[in-house]
Coordinates of C-alpha atoms in Angstrom, one line a residue:
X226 CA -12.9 14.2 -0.6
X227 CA -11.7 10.8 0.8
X228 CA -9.6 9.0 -2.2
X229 CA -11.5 6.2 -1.1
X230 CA -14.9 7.7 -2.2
X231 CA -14.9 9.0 -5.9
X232 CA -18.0 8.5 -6.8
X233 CA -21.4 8.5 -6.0
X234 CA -24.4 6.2 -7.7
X235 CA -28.0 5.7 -7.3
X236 CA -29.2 2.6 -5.3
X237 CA -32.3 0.9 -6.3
X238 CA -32.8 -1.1 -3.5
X239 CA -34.0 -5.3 -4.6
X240 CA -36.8 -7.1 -3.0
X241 CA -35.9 -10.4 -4.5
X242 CA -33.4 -12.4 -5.0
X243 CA -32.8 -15.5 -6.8
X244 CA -29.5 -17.8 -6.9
X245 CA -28.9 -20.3 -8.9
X246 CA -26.5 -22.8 -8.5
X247 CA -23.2 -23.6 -9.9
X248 CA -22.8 -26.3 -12.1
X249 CA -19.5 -27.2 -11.1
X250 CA -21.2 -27.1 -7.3
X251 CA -23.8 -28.8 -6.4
X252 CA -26.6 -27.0 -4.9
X253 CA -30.5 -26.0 -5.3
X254 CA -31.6 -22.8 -6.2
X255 CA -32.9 -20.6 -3.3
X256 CA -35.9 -18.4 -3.6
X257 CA -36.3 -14.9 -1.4
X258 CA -38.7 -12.3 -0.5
X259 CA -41.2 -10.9 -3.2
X260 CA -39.4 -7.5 -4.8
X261 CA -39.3 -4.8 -7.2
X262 CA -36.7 -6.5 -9.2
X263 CA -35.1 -9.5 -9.5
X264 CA -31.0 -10.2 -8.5
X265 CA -29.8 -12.9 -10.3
X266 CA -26.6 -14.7 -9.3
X267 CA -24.6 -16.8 -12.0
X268 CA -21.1 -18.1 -12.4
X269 CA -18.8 -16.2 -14.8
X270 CA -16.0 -19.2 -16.2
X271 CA -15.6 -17.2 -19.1
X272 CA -15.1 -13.2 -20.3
X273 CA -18.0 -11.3 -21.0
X274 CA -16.8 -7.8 -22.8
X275 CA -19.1 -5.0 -20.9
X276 CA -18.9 -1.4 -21.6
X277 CA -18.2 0.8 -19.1
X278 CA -20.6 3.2 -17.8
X279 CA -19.1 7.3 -18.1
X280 CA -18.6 9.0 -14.8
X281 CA -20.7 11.7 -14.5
X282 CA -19.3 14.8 -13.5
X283 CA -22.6 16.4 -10.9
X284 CA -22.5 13.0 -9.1
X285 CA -19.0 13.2 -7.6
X286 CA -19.3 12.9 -3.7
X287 CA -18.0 11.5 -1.0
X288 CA -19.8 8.4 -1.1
X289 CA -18.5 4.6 -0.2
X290 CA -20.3 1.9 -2.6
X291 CA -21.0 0.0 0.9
X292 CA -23.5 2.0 3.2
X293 CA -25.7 1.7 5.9
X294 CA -29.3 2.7 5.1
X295 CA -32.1 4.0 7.5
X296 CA -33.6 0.6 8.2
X297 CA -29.8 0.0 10.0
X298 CA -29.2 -2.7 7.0
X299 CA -25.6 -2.6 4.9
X300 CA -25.8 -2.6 1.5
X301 CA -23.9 -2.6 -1.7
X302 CA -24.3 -0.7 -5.1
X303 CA -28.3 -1.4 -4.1
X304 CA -27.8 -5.2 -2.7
X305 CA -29.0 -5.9 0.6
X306 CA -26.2 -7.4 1.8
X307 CA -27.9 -9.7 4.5
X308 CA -30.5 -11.4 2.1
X309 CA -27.6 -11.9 0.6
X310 CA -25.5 -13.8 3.4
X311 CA -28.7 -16.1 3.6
X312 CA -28.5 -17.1 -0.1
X313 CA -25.0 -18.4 -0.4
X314 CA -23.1 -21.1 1.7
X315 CA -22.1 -20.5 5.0
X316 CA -18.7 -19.5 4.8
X317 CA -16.4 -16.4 4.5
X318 CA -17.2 -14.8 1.4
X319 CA -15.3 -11.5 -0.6
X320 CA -18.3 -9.4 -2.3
X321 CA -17.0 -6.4 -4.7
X322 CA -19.1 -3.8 -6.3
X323 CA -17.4 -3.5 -10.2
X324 CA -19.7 -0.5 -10.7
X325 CA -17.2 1.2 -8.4
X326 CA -14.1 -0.6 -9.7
X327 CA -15.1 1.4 -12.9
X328 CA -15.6 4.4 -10.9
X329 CA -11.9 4.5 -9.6
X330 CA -10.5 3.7 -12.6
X331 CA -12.0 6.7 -14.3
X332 CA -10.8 9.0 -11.4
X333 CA -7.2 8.4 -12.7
X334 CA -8.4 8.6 -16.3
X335 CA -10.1 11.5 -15.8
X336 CA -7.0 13.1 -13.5
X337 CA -4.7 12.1 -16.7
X338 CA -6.5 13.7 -19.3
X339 CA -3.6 16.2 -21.0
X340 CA -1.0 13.5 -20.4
X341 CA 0.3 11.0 -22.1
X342 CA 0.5 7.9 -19.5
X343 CA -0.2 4.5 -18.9
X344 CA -2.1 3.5 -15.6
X345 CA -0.5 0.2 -14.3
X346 CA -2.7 -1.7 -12.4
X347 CA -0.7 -3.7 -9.6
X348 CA -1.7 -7.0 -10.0
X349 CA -0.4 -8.3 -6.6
X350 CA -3.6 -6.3 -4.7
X351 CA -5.5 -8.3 -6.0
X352 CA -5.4 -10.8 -8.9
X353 CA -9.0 -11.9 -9.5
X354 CA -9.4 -12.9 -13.2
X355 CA -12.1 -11.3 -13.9
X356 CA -11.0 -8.0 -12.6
X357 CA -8.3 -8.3 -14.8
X358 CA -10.4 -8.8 -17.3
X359 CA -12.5 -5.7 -16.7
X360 CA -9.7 -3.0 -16.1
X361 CA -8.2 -4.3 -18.9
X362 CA -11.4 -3.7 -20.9
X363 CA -11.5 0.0 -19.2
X364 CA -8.3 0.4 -20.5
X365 CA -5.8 -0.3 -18.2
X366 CA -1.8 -1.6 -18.1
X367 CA -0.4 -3.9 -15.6
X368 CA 2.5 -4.3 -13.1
X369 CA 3.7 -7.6 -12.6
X370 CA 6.1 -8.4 -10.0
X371 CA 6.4 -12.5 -10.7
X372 CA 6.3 -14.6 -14.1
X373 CA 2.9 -15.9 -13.2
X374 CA 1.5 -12.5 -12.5
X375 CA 3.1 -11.8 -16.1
X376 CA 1.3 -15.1 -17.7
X377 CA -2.3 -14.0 -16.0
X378 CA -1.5 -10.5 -17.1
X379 CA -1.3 -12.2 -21.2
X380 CA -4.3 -14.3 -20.3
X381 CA -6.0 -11.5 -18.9
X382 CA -5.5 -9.9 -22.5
X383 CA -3.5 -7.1 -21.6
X384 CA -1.3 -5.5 -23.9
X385 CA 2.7 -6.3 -22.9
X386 CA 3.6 -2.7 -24.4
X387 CA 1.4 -1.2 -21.4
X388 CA 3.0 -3.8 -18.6
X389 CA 5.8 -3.3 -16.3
X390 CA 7.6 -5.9 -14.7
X391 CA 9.1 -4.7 -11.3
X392 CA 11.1 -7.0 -8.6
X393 CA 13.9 -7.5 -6.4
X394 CA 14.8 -10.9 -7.4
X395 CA 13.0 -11.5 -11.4
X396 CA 14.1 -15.0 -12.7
X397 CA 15.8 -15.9 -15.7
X398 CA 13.0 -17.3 -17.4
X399 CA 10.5 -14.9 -16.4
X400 CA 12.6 -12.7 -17.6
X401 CA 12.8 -14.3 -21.1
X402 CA 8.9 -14.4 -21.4
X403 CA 8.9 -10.6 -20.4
X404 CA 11.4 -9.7 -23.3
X405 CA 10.1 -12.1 -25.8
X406 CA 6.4 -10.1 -25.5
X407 CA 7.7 -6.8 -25.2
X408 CA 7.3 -5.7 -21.6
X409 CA 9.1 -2.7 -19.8
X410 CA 11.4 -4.3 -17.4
X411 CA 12.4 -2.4 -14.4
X412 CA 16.2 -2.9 -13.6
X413 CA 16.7 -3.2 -10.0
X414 CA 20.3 -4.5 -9.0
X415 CA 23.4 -5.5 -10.8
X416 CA 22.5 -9.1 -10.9
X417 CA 19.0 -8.1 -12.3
X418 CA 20.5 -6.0 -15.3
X419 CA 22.8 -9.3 -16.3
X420 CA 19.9 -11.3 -15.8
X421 CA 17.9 -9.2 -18.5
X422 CA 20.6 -8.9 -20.6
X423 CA 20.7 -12.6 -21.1
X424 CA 16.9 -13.0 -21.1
X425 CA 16.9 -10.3 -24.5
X426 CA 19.9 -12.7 -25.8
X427 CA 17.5 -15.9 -25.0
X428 CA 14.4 -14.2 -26.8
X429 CA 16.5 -12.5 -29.5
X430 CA 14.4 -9.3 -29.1
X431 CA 16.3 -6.1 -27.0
X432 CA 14.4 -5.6 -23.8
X433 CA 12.9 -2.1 -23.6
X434 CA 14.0 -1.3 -19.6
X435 CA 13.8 1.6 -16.9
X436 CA 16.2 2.1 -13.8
X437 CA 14.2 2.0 -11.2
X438 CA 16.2 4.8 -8.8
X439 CA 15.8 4.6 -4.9
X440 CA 15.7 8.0 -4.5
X441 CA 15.5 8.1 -0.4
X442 CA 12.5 9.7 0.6
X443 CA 10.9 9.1 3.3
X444 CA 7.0 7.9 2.4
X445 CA 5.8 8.4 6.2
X446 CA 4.0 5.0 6.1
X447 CA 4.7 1.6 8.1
X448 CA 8.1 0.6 7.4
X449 CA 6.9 -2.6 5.9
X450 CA 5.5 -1.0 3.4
X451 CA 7.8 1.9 2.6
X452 CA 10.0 0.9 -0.5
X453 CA 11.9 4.4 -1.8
X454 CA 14.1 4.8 1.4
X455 CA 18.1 4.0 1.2
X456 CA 17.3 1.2 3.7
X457 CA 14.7 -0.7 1.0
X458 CA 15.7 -3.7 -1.1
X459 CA 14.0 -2.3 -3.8
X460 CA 16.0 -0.1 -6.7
X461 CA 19.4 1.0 -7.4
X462 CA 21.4 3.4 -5.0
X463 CA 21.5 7.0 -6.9
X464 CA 25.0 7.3 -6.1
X465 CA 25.3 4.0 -8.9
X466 CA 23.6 5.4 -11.5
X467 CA 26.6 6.1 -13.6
X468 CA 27.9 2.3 -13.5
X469 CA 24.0 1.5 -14.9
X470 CA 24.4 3.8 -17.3
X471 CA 27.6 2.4 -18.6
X472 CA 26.4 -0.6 -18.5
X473 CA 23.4 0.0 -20.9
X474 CA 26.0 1.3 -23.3
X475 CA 28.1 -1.6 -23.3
X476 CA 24.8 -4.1 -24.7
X477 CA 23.5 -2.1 -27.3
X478 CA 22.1 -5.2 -28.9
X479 CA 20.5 -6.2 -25.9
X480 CA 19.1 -2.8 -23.9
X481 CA 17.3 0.2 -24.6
X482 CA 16.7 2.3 -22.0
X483 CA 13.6 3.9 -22.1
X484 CA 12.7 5.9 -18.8
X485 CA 13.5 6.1 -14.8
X486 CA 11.1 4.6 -11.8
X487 CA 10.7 5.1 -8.8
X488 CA 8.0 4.0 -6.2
X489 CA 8.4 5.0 -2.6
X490 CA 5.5 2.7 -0.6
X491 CA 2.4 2.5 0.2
X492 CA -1.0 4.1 1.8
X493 CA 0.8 7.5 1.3
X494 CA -1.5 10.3 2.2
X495 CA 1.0 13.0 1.8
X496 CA 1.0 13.8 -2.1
X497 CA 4.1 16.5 -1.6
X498 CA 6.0 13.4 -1.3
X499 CA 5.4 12.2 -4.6
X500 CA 6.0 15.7 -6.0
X501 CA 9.6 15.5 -4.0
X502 CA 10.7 12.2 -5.4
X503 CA 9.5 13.7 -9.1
X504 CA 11.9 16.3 -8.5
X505 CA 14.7 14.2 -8.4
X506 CA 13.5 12.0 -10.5
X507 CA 13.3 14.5 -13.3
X508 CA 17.2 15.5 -12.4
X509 CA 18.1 12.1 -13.1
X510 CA 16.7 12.0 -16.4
X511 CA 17.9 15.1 -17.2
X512 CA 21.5 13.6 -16.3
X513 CA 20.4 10.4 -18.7
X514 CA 19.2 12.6 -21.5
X515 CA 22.6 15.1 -21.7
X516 CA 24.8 11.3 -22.1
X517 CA 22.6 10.6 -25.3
X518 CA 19.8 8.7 -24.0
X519 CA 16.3 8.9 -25.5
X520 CA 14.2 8.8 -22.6
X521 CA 10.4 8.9 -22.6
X522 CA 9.1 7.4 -19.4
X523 CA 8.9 8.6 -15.5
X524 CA 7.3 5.6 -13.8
X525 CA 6.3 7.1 -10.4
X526 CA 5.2 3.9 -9.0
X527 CA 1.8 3.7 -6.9
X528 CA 1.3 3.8 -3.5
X529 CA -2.2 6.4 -2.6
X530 CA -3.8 5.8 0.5
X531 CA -7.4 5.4 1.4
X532 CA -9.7 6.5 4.4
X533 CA -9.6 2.8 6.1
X534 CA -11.0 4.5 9.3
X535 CA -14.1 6.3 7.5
X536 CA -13.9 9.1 9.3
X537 CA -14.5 11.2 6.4
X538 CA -10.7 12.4 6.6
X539 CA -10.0 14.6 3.8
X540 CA -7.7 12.6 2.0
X541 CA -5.7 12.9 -1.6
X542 CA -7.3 11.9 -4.7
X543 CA -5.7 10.5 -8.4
X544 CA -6.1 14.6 -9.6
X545 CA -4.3 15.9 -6.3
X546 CA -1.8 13.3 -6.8
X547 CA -1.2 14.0 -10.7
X548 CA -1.6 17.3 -10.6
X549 CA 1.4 17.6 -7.9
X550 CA 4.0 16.3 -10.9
X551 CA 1.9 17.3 -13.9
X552 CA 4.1 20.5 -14.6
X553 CA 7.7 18.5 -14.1
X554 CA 5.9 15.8 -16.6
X555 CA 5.1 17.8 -19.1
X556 CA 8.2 20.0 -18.9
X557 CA 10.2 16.9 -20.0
X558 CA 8.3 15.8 -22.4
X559 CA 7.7 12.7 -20.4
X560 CA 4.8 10.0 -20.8
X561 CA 3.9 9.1 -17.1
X562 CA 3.4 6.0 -15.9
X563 CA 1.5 5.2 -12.6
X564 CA 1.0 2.1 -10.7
X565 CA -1.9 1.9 -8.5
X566 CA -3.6 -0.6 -7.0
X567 CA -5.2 -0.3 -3.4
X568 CA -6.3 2.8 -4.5
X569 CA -8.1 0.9 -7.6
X570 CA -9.5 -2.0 -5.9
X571 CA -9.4 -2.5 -2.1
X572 CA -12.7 0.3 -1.3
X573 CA -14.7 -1.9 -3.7
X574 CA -15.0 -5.1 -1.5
X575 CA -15.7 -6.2 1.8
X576 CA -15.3 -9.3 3.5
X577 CA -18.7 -10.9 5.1
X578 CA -17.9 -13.0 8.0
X579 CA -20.7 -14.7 10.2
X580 CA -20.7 -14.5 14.2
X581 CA -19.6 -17.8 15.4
X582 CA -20.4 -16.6 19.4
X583 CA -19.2 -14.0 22.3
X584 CA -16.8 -14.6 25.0
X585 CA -15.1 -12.9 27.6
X586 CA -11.7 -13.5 29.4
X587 CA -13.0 -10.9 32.3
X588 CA -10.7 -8.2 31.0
X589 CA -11.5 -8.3 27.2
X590 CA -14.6 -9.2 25.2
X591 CA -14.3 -11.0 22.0
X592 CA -16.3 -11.5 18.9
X593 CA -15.4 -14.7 17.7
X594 CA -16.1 -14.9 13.5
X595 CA -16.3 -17.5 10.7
X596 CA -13.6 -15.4 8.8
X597 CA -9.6 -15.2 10.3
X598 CA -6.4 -14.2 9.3
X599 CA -5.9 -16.9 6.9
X600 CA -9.0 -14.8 4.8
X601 CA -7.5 -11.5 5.6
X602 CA -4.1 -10.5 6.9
X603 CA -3.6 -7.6 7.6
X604 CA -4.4 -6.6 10.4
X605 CA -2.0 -9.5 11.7
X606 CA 0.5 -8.6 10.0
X607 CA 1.1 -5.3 9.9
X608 CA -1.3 -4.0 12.6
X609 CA -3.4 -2.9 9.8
X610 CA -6.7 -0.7 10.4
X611 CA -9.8 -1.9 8.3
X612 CA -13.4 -1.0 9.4
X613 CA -15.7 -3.3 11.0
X614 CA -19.4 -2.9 11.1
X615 CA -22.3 -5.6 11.3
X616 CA -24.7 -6.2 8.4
X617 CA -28.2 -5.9 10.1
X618 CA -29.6 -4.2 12.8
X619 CA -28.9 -5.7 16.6
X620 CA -31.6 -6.5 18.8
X621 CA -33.4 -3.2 20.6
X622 CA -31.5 -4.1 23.6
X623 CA -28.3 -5.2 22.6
X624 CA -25.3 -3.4 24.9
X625 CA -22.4 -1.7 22.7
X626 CA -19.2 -2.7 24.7
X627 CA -15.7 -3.3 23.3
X628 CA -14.5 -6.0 21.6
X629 CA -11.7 -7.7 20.0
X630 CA -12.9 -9.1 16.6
X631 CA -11.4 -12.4 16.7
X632 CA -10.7 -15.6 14.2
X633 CA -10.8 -19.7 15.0
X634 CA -7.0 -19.9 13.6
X635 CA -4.7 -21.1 16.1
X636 CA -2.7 -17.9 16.6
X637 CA -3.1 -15.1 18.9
X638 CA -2.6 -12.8 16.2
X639 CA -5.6 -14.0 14.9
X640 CA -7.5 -11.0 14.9
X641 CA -9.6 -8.7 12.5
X642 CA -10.0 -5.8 14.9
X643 CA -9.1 -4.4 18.0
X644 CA -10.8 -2.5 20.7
X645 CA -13.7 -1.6 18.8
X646 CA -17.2 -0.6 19.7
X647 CA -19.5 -2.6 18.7
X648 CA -23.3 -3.7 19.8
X649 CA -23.0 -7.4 21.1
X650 CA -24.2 -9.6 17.9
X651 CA -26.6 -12.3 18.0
X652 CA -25.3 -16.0 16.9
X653 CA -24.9 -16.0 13.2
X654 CA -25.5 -12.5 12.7
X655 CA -23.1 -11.6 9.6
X656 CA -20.1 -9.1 10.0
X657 CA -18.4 -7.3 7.5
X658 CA -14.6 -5.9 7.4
X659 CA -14.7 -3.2 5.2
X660 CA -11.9 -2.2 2.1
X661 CA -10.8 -6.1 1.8
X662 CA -10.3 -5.8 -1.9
X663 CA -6.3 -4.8 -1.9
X664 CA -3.5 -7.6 -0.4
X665 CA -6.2 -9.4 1.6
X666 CA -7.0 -12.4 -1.2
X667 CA -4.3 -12.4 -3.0
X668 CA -2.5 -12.5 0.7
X669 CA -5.0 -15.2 1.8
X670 CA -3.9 -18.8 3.0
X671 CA -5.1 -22.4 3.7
X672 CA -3.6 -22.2 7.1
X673 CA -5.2 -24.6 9.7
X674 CA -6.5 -25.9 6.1
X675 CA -9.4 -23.0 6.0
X676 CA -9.3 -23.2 2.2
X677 CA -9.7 -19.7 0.6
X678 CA -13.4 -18.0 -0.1
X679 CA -15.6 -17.8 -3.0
X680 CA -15.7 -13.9 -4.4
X681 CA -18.9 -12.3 -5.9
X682 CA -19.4 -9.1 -7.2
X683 CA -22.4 -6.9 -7.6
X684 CA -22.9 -6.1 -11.8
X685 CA -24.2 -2.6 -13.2
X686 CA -27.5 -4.1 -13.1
X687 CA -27.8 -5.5 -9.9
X688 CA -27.3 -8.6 -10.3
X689 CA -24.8 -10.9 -8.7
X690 CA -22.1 -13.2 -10.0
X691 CA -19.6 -15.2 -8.8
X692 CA -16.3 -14.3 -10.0
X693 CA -14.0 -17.1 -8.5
X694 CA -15.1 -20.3 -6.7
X695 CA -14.6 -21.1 -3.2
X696 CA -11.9 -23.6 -2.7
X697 CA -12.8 -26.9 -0.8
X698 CA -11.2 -29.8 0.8
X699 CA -11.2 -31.8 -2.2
X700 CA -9.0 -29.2 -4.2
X701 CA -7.0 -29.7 -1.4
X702 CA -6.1 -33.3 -1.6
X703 CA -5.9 -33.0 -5.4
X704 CA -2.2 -31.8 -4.9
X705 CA -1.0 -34.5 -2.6
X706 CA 0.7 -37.1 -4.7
X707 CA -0.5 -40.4 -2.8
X708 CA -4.3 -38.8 -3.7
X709 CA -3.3 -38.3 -7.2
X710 CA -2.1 -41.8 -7.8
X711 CA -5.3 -43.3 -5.9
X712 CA -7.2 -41.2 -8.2
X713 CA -5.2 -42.5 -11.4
X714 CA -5.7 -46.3 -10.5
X715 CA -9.3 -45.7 -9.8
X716 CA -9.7 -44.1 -12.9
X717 CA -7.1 -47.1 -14.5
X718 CA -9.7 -49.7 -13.0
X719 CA -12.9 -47.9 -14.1
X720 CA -11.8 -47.9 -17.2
X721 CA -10.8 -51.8 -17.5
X722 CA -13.8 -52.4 -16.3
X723 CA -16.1 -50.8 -18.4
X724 CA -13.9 -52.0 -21.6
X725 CA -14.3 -56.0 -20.1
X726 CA -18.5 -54.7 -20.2
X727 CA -17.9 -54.1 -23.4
X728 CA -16.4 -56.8 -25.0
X729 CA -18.7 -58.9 -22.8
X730 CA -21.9 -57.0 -24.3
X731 CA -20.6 -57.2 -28.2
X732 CA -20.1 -60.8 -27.9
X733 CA -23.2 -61.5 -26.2
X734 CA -25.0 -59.6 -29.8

């Protein structure tokens, strides 16, 4: 079974669809095609507290929430996806199926049962709000890697006792907000344990901590994304461990070391290697334990893979992965602490781009979209694979050739996709690039000022809500200062004014 696929539903497929506007966007409700059920969309601007729906065991197969049916039309969780595309604005838009956020979640819950653990979700993949919100309400922790991340994390609700805060480079302050609510702080450097030891002095609470270890092994992934090698910036050299420990000793009042961390990259498909860095991992807590130390914790960091290609690739799941370091866990006595993310979020979205036109160079064809790099990343940055398919059916006649799925940003890395086989799509005929929902927002940019998309995601129910609003120009030009003070003296006028009105109409009486 793919890790991306964990498990299946039942799509009810909706005739009608009904959107209504946003208050804080002007717009009029649209109306669609007579339907067995109605899909409502609606703003979310504050928590709703769902219950989350049990897995059921007979229904796990491989299975993506996104799937082409019969008729040749994409659709999600039930949601045609291309009635949708006509009902919203016509820009770049994220859409997310939360039913199968949910399902993911409960793979690791399920793979975890007969541990004790924490499941970290790594708020950099993707740090919508509202899917805080609802992991949080599934039960999950969080790993921060920045004091905002921390801050979104506590307005998010999380519990600090189930966050980690990871980093190269963690800042003073941050640092101080992290001990005063009683986060697990990773120690990473020399610098970085100084750094905490005056943050617990500043907050006047001891900072519960882990050594997070490099324990060179080699994650077999890009080397952008590979972080447990000795080449990394990330973690302490093994060789050091001793001087860590000593250090620890010597601040009593300010440290308690709790457990060891490691996390050697990411997209790993290979879960061997995760059973290899265990291995030493458990060592190196044995070492800490025979010097006195009461350790409870091995954080093994995150880092699964997914079937980007969906190919149907047999890939690891959350139970392979566990199961591969279960015995070394519970042999120690250990409570486990994993940090996913991609392998959380990113098979549960898609980003749905419109076909701007079709050109050719006489040696390559191009598909020229709405959406770019500045949406999605990626692929532009680290030559990253993501699917590409179109929403509806081509024309009868339409010739598959090869294209290069290509941006408006002024780059020539501005590309979705490369060499791949497509049917040659009409003019405004929508486009989807698949498994967006890990490091594609939260990596998004206003570059050449294309201000960042709206997101949606499909409900339980079928319905549709909007879980973060599209940015505009207007946001834009609300952080330049000369705008801001135009704005102020405008408002400064407006308000003389109508007190002169006033005074003019009480003395009139």
């Amino acid at each position: 079974m793919a890790t991306a696929h964990f498990f299946s539903h039942s799509p009810s497929l909706p005739k009608t669809l009904k959107c209504h506007s946003n208050p804080a966007r002007s717009g009029p409700s649209m109306l669609f095609k007579p339907s067995s059920h109605t899909l409502k969309l609606r703003a979310v601007l504050s928590e709703k507290h769902t219950t989350a729906v049990p897995s059921d065991p007979a229904t796990k197969k491989f299975q993506h929430c996104f799937s082409k049916s019969e008729d040749g039309f994409l659709y999600c969780e039930g949601l045609k996806v291309q009635d949708f595309l006509e009902s919203v604005e016509k820009r770049p838009f994220y859409l997310y199926s939360k039913p199968q956020i949910t399902r993911n979640f409960e793979a690791y819950q399920d793979a975890l049962v007969g541990l004790q653990s924490i499941i970290g979700y790594a708020i950099k993949a993707n740090n919508n709000l509202k899917i805080l919100e609802h992991l949080r309400q599934l039960g999950c922790g969080a790993v921060l890697v920045s004091g905002n991340e921390l801050r979104l994390a506590l307005r998010a609700g999380f519990d600090p006792t189930s966050c980690i805060f990871n980093g190269n480079g963690k800042l003073l302050e941050d640092l101080v907000l992290a001990a005063q609510e009683g986060v697990f702080i990773n120690v990473d450097s020399e610098f970085d344990l100084d750094n905490i030891v005056s943050a617990a002095r500043i907050a006047g609470k001891k900072a519960n901590v882990l050594l997070r270890i490099n324990p060179d092994v080699d994650p077999q992934v890009h080397p952008y994304v590979a972080t447990g090698n000795k080449n990394s910036k990330f973690g302490i050299r093994n060789e050091k461990l001793q001087w860590f420990l000593d250090a620890v000793k010597a601040h009593p009042g300010e440290l308690k070391l709790v457990g060891a961390h490691c996390h050697l990259g990411s997209t790993i498909t290979k879960v061997d290697i995760f059973r290899d860095a265990a291995v030493l991992m458990v060592n190196y807590i044995d070492q800490i334990r025979a010097q006195g130390f009461e350790i409870e914790y091995l954080n093994i960091g995150g880092g699964l893979g997914i079937d980007y290609h969906h190919t149907g690739a047999v890939l690891p799941t959350p139970r392979d992965l566990i199961n591969t370091v279960r015995e070394l866990v519970l042999s120690r006595g250990l409570n486990l602490i994993i940090e996913p993310g991609r392998s959380l979020i990113a098979n549960t979205c898609c980003l749905v781009n419109r076909v701007t036109g079709v050109k050719t160079n006489g040696t390559k064809n191009f598909i020229v979209i709405d959406g770019s790099m500045a949406e999605l990343i990626r692929p532009s940055l680290y030559d990253a694979y993501q699917h590409i398919e179109l929403v509806s059916p081509p024309p009868p006649d339409a010739d598959i050739s090869t294209f290069d799925v290509v941006g408006p940003v002024c780059e020539s890395a501005d590309f979705l996709g490369k060499n791949r086989e497509l049917p040659t799509p009409a003019k405004g005929a929508g486009l989807v690039v698949h498994d967006a929902g890990a490091y594609c927002m939260s990596m998004a940019s206003t570059y050449n000022l294309k201000m960042r998309p709206p997101e949606y995601w499909v409900e339980e129910d079928g319905s549709v809500t909007k879980i973060r609003h599209g940015e505009t120009f207007e946001d834009h030009m609300r952080f330049d200062p000369v705008f801001v003070e135009l704005s102020l003296g405008w408002l400064a006028s407006n308000v003389l004014l109508l007190k002169q009105r006033l005074q003019f109409l009480l003395c009139s009486q």
